[in-house]
């Protein structure tokens, strides 16, 4: 893999504004965390794969049954396809997801004796695991700094002026230069929580936004506090 080209140092004013926004979001969402339930790295890897094109709540609902039947990679690698499909059907695209989970579990057994590797370079070689999923697992299961650029994070990073990049990897590197590595995991949660609750893709609740005064995109949604308050969700997507 070619080395990532060096990026120019960001302006001091941007760094200060970005870190101020993150501090306010940290105060706004003191409980910000991964909204997928998990007990170990294998569970987090699996539920993250399942979370594609669905909600965390739906994934969390099937999780107890799923891991009661297949508690580790060895068990899931030997799963009967039909039974696995039946369990994860509520998450949508269940046939494709079943194929991904079977291949993923088999690869973990064959290459890593069933254990989830704690290196980005290894994780992204696994079937169905991209850089976003790898960073979720590294940051939340292993405590290894990483930035999770999902649709919410990318949207907010651009609205806040942290980056203009639409490519997730380029955005990850540009945003990473604005913050200390130790803050990357919580930064990801802060932006994702804010994106799910206030800064929606359509009709963001600008008038109820705690970081509105520092946001270049202020005004994309209603600025009237009463109208904006009606758009605020008290939790992530149902």
mmCIF file of C-alpha atoms in Angstrom:
data_model
loop_
_atom_site.group_PDB
_atom_site.id
_atom_site.type_symbol
_atom_site.label_atom_id
_atom_site.label_comp_id
_atom_site.label_asym_id
_atom_site.label_seq_id
_atom_site.Cartn_x
_atom_site.Cartn_y
_atom_site.Cartn_z
ATOM 1 C CA UNK A 1 0.000 0.000 0.000
ATOM 2 C CA UNK A 2 1.532 3.375 -0.987
ATOM 3 C CA UNK A 3 2.294 5.830 1.774
ATOM 4 C CA UNK A 4 -0.280 8.528 2.398
ATOM 5 C CA UNK A 5 1.061 11.828 1.022
ATOM 6 C CA UNK A 6 1.869 14.454 3.612
ATOM 7 C CA UNK A 7 -0.909 16.984 4.063
ATOM 8 C CA UNK A 8 -0.296 20.690 4.647
ATOM 9 C CA UNK A 9 -0.587 21.830 8.246
ATOM 10 C CA UNK A 10 -4.110 23.188 8.893
ATOM 11 C CA UNK A 11 -4.599 26.814 9.867
ATOM 12 C CA UNK A 12 -4.386 27.513 13.588
ATOM 13 C CA UNK A 13 -7.785 29.223 13.505
ATOM 14 C CA UNK A 14 -9.378 26.086 12.044
ATOM 15 C CA UNK A 15 -7.734 23.882 14.664
ATOM 16 C CA UNK A 16 -9.013 26.113 17.460
ATOM 17 C CA UNK A 17 -12.539 26.278 16.057
ATOM 18 C CA UNK A 18 -12.658 22.522 15.439
ATOM 19 C CA UNK A 19 -11.531 21.718 18.970
ATOM 20 C CA UNK A 20 -13.995 24.211 20.416
ATOM 21 C CA UNK A 21 -16.834 22.512 18.534
ATOM 22 C CA UNK A 22 -15.712 19.126 19.825
ATOM 23 C CA UNK A 23 -15.521 20.396 23.419
ATOM 24 C CA UNK A 24 -19.070 21.745 23.236
ATOM 25 C CA UNK A 25 -20.347 18.525 21.681
ATOM 26 C CA UNK A 26 -18.600 16.584 24.455
ATOM 27 C CA UNK A 27 -20.503 18.673 27.014
ATOM 28 C CA UNK A 28 -23.743 18.209 25.074
ATOM 29 C CA UNK A 29 -23.353 14.439 24.751
ATOM 30 C CA UNK A 30 -21.431 13.261 27.822
ATOM 31 C CA UNK A 31 -22.681 9.695 27.268
ATOM 32 C CA UNK A 32 -21.618 9.530 23.615
ATOM 33 C CA UNK A 33 -20.438 6.028 22.762
ATOM 34 C CA UNK A 34 -20.878 3.282 20.208
ATOM 35 C CA UNK A 35 -24.631 2.650 20.030
ATOM 36 C CA UNK A 36 -24.139 -0.960 18.993
ATOM 37 C CA UNK A 37 -24.180 -3.407 21.912
ATOM 38 C CA UNK A 38 -21.221 -5.790 22.223
ATOM 39 C CA UNK A 39 -19.246 -7.742 24.813
ATOM 40 C CA UNK A 40 -16.015 -8.444 22.906
ATOM 41 C CA UNK A 41 -14.173 -7.599 19.655
ATOM 42 C CA UNK A 42 -15.811 -10.445 17.712
ATOM 43 C CA UNK A 43 -19.297 -9.283 18.632
ATOM 44 C CA UNK A 44 -18.487 -5.686 17.706
ATOM 45 C CA UNK A 45 -17.061 -6.747 14.354
ATOM 46 C CA UNK A 46 -20.153 -8.787 13.545
ATOM 47 C CA UNK A 47 -22.730 -6.199 14.644
ATOM 48 C CA UNK A 48 -20.890 -3.479 12.750
ATOM 49 C CA UNK A 49 -21.118 -5.542 9.569
ATOM 50 C CA UNK A 50 -24.822 -6.117 10.285
ATOM 51 C CA UNK A 51 -25.446 -2.392 10.844
ATOM 52 C CA UNK A 52 -25.060 -1.573 7.146
ATOM 53 C CA UNK A 53 -28.325 -0.273 5.631
ATOM 54 C CA UNK A 54 -30.225 -0.611 8.904
ATOM 55 C CA UNK A 55 -30.421 0.895 12.387
ATOM 56 C CA UNK A 56 -28.391 0.104 15.466
ATOM 57 C CA UNK A 57 -31.602 -0.680 17.345
ATOM 58 C CA UNK A 58 -32.533 -3.440 14.920
ATOM 59 C CA UNK A 59 -29.060 -4.930 15.169
ATOM 60 C CA UNK A 60 -29.136 -4.725 18.970
ATOM 61 C CA UNK A 61 -32.495 -6.512 18.965
ATOM 62 C CA UNK A 62 -31.144 -9.591 17.152
ATOM 63 C CA UNK A 63 -27.798 -9.612 18.959
ATOM 64 C CA UNK A 64 -28.773 -11.774 22.002
ATOM 65 C CA UNK A 65 -30.208 -14.560 19.838
ATOM 66 C CA UNK A 66 -27.333 -14.342 17.350
ATOM 67 C CA UNK A 67 -24.531 -14.733 19.874
ATOM 68 C CA UNK A 68 -26.386 -17.277 21.967
ATOM 69 C CA UNK A 69 -26.308 -19.457 18.851
ATOM 70 C CA UNK A 70 -22.838 -18.426 17.630
ATOM 71 C CA UNK A 71 -20.724 -17.068 20.494
ATOM 72 C CA UNK A 72 -17.439 -16.983 18.593
ATOM 73 C CA UNK A 73 -15.909 -17.150 15.128
ATOM 74 C CA UNK A 74 -15.513 -20.938 15.247
ATOM 75 C CA UNK A 75 -19.233 -21.411 15.896
ATOM 76 C CA UNK A 76 -20.318 -18.869 13.289
ATOM 77 C CA UNK A 77 -17.974 -20.280 10.656
ATOM 78 C CA UNK A 78 -19.787 -23.619 11.020
ATOM 79 C CA UNK A 79 -23.285 -22.104 11.059
ATOM 80 C CA UNK A 80 -26.092 -23.442 8.899
ATOM 81 C CA UNK A 81 -26.820 -20.735 6.370
ATOM 82 C CA UNK A 82 -30.604 -20.981 6.704
ATOM 83 C CA UNK A 83 -30.550 -20.662 10.477
ATOM 84 C CA UNK A 84 -28.194 -17.680 10.383
ATOM 85 C CA UNK A 85 -30.362 -16.012 7.739
ATOM 86 C CA UNK A 86 -33.444 -16.480 9.895
ATOM 87 C CA UNK A 87 -31.808 -14.834 12.920
ATOM 88 C CA UNK A 88 -30.485 -11.763 11.111
ATOM 89 C CA UNK A 89 -33.413 -11.312 8.712
ATOM 90 C CA UNK A 90 -34.783 -8.242 10.602
ATOM 91 C CA UNK A 91 -31.586 -6.311 9.763
ATOM 92 C CA UNK A 92 -32.326 -6.396 6.024
ATOM 93 C CA UNK A 93 -30.247 -7.695 3.114
ATOM 94 C CA UNK A 94 -29.955 -10.827 5.225
ATOM 95 C CA UNK A 95 -28.754 -13.164 2.472
ATOM 96 C CA UNK A 96 -25.830 -10.931 1.555
ATOM 97 C CA UNK A 97 -25.066 -10.300 5.213
ATOM 98 C CA UNK A 98 -25.157 -14.024 5.969
ATOM 99 C CA UNK A 99 -22.633 -14.608 3.204
ATOM 100 C CA UNK A 100 -20.418 -11.861 4.637
ATOM 101 C CA UNK A 101 -20.592 -13.233 8.184
ATOM 102 C CA UNK A 102 -19.803 -16.780 7.075
ATOM 103 C CA UNK A 103 -16.800 -15.670 5.026
ATOM 104 C CA UNK A 104 -15.657 -13.289 7.754
ATOM 105 C CA UNK A 105 -15.841 -15.941 10.472
ATOM 106 C CA UNK A 106 -14.119 -18.518 8.307
ATOM 107 C CA UNK A 107 -11.304 -16.088 7.558
ATOM 108 C CA UNK A 108 -10.876 -15.334 11.266
ATOM 109 C CA UNK A 109 -10.626 -19.057 12.018
ATOM 110 C CA UNK A 110 -8.224 -19.785 9.167
ATOM 111 C CA UNK A 111 -5.926 -16.789 9.597
ATOM 112 C CA UNK A 112 -6.172 -15.769 13.245
ATOM 113 C CA UNK A 113 -7.373 -18.872 15.127
ATOM 114 C CA UNK A 114 -10.765 -17.217 15.589
ATOM 115 C CA UNK A 115 -9.428 -14.060 17.226
ATOM 116 C CA UNK A 116 -10.081 -10.559 15.883
ATOM 117 C CA UNK A 117 -6.765 -8.908 14.976
ATOM 118 C CA UNK A 118 -5.993 -5.553 16.570
ATOM 119 C CA UNK A 119 -4.317 -3.967 13.527
ATOM 120 C CA UNK A 120 -5.971 -1.922 10.812
ATOM 121 C CA UNK A 121 -3.799 -3.568 8.172
ATOM 122 C CA UNK A 122 -5.103 -7.000 9.142
ATOM 123 C CA UNK A 123 -8.737 -6.058 9.690
ATOM 124 C CA UNK A 124 -9.229 -4.527 6.243
ATOM 125 C CA UNK A 125 -8.099 -7.778 4.587
ATOM 126 C CA UNK A 126 -11.078 -9.627 6.090
ATOM 127 C CA UNK A 127 -14.158 -10.209 3.893
ATOM 128 C CA UNK A 128 -16.709 -7.421 4.278
ATOM 129 C CA UNK A 129 -14.472 -5.268 6.485
ATOM 130 C CA UNK A 130 -13.564 -1.815 5.221
ATOM 131 C CA UNK A 131 -11.653 0.963 6.881
ATOM 132 C CA UNK A 132 -14.740 2.387 8.610
ATOM 133 C CA UNK A 133 -15.622 -0.935 10.227
ATOM 134 C CA UNK A 134 -11.989 -1.513 11.170
ATOM 135 C CA UNK A 135 -11.779 1.847 12.930
ATOM 136 C CA UNK A 136 -15.007 1.134 14.833
ATOM 137 C CA UNK A 137 -13.536 -2.118 16.146
ATOM 138 C CA UNK A 138 -10.090 -0.714 16.897
ATOM 139 C CA UNK A 139 -11.409 2.327 18.733
ATOM 140 C CA UNK A 140 -14.219 0.741 20.708
ATOM 141 C CA UNK A 141 -13.008 -2.796 21.347
ATOM 142 C CA UNK A 142 -9.256 -2.243 21.595
ATOM 143 C CA UNK A 143 -8.918 1.432 22.562
ATOM 144 C CA UNK A 144 -6.731 2.147 19.532
ATOM 145 C CA UNK A 145 -7.283 5.675 18.144
ATOM 146 C CA UNK A 146 -9.151 5.860 14.871
ATOM 147 C CA UNK A 147 -11.695 8.079 13.132
ATOM 148 C CA UNK A 148 -14.922 6.481 11.932
ATOM 149 C CA UNK A 149 -16.071 8.316 8.813
ATOM 150 C CA UNK A 150 -19.656 7.183 8.359
ATOM 151 C CA UNK A 151 -22.308 9.223 6.553
ATOM 152 C CA UNK A 152 -23.040 11.339 9.637
ATOM 153 C CA UNK A 153 -19.392 12.066 10.382
ATOM 154 C CA UNK A 154 -18.622 12.967 6.776
ATOM 155 C CA UNK A 155 -21.624 15.275 6.500
ATOM 156 C CA UNK A 156 -20.833 17.141 9.717
ATOM 157 C CA UNK A 157 -17.108 17.364 9.024
ATOM 158 C CA UNK A 158 -17.908 19.122 5.743
ATOM 159 C CA UNK A 159 -20.581 21.368 7.269
ATOM 160 C CA UNK A 160 -18.212 22.386 10.046
ATOM 161 C CA UNK A 161 -15.500 23.124 7.488
ATOM 162 C CA UNK A 162 -13.127 20.506 8.886
ATOM 163 C CA UNK A 163 -12.672 19.157 5.346
ATOM 164 C CA UNK A 164 -14.126 19.486 1.867
ATOM 165 C CA UNK A 165 -13.347 15.869 1.019
ATOM 166 C CA UNK A 166 -16.114 13.439 0.112
ATOM 167 C CA UNK A 167 -13.687 10.520 -0.024
ATOM 168 C CA UNK A 168 -13.848 8.905 3.447
ATOM 169 C CA UNK A 169 -10.136 8.068 3.657
ATOM 170 C CA UNK A 170 -9.037 11.555 2.624
ATOM 171 C CA UNK A 171 -11.554 13.095 5.022
ATOM 172 C CA UNK A 172 -10.276 10.853 7.820
ATOM 173 C CA UNK A 173 -6.714 12.059 7.316
ATOM 174 C CA UNK A 174 -7.630 15.740 7.023
ATOM 175 C CA UNK A 175 -9.868 15.746 10.101
ATOM 176 C CA UNK A 176 -7.291 13.734 12.035
ATOM 177 C CA UNK A 177 -4.793 16.568 11.649
ATOM 178 C CA UNK A 178 -7.078 18.913 13.594
ATOM 179 C CA UNK A 179 -7.228 16.813 16.760
ATOM 180 C CA UNK A 180 -4.872 14.872 19.036
ATOM 181 C CA UNK A 181 -4.938 11.125 18.344
ATOM 182 C CA UNK A 182 -6.247 10.464 21.850
ATOM 183 C CA UNK A 183 -9.437 12.369 20.975
ATOM 184 C CA UNK A 184 -10.219 10.583 17.704
ATOM 185 C CA UNK A 185 -12.560 7.881 19.015
ATOM 186 C CA UNK A 186 -14.735 10.237 21.075
ATOM 187 C CA UNK A 187 -14.661 12.838 18.295
ATOM 188 C CA UNK A 188 -16.230 10.221 16.040
ATOM 189 C CA UNK A 189 -18.970 9.540 18.586
ATOM 190 C CA UNK A 190 -19.631 13.247 19.169
ATOM 191 C CA UNK A 191 -20.170 13.969 15.475
ATOM 192 C CA UNK A 192 -22.189 10.804 14.866
ATOM 193 C CA UNK A 193 -24.463 11.478 17.866
ATOM 194 C CA UNK A 194 -24.941 15.099 16.796
ATOM 195 C CA UNK A 195 -25.661 14.019 13.221
ATOM 196 C CA UNK A 196 -28.308 11.553 14.352
ATOM 197 C CA UNK A 197 -29.999 13.939 16.771
ATOM 198 C CA UNK A 198 -29.633 17.509 15.506
ATOM 199 C CA UNK A 199 -27.575 18.006 12.329
ATOM 200 C CA UNK A 200 -29.740 15.906 10.019
ATOM 201 C CA UNK A 201 -28.956 15.395 6.353
ATOM 202 C CA UNK A 202 -32.197 17.138 5.436
ATOM 203 C CA UNK A 203 -33.508 19.986 7.537
ATOM 204 C CA UNK A 204 -30.833 20.253 10.235
ATOM 205 C CA UNK A 205 -32.068 21.823 13.476
ATOM 206 C CA UNK A 206 -29.811 24.886 13.204
ATOM 207 C CA UNK A 207 -31.828 26.968 15.659
ATOM 208 C CA UNK A 208 -31.370 24.330 18.366
ATOM 209 C CA UNK A 209 -27.723 23.528 17.658
ATOM 210 C CA UNK A 210 -25.220 24.022 20.511
ATOM 211 C CA UNK A 211 -22.380 24.749 18.081
ATOM 212 C CA UNK A 212 -24.319 26.992 15.681
ATOM 213 C CA UNK A 213 -22.143 30.051 16.389
ATOM 214 C CA UNK A 214 -19.042 28.261 15.046
ATOM 215 C CA UNK A 215 -20.705 26.487 12.106
ATOM 216 C CA UNK A 216 -20.130 27.821 8.559
ATOM 217 C CA UNK A 217 -23.254 25.963 7.401
ATOM 218 C CA UNK A 218 -25.577 27.665 9.901
ATOM 219 C CA UNK A 219 -28.865 28.399 8.167
ATOM 220 C CA UNK A 220 -29.124 25.248 6.054
ATOM 221 C CA UNK A 221 -32.014 24.319 8.336
ATOM 222 C CA UNK A 222 -34.567 26.412 10.275
ATOM 223 C CA UNK A 223 -32.928 28.937 12.590
ATOM 224 C CA UNK A 224 -36.083 29.668 14.565
ATOM 225 C CA UNK A 225 -35.534 27.978 17.961
ATOM 226 C CA UNK A 226 -39.114 26.736 18.254
ATOM 227 C CA UNK A 227 -39.205 25.229 14.763
ATOM 228 C CA UNK A 228 -35.739 23.776 15.176
ATOM 229 C CA UNK A 229 -36.542 22.213 18.558
ATOM 230 C CA UNK A 230 -39.253 20.114 16.896
ATOM 231 C CA UNK A 231 -36.617 18.507 14.682
ATOM 232 C CA UNK A 232 -34.343 17.404 17.526
ATOM 233 C CA UNK A 233 -34.327 13.713 18.332
ATOM 234 C CA UNK A 234 -33.573 12.598 21.859
ATOM 235 C CA UNK A 235 -31.823 9.463 20.657
ATOM 236 C CA UNK A 236 -30.327 7.955 17.538
ATOM 237 C CA UNK A 237 -32.382 6.522 14.693
ATOM 238 C CA UNK A 238 -35.102 4.099 15.774
#
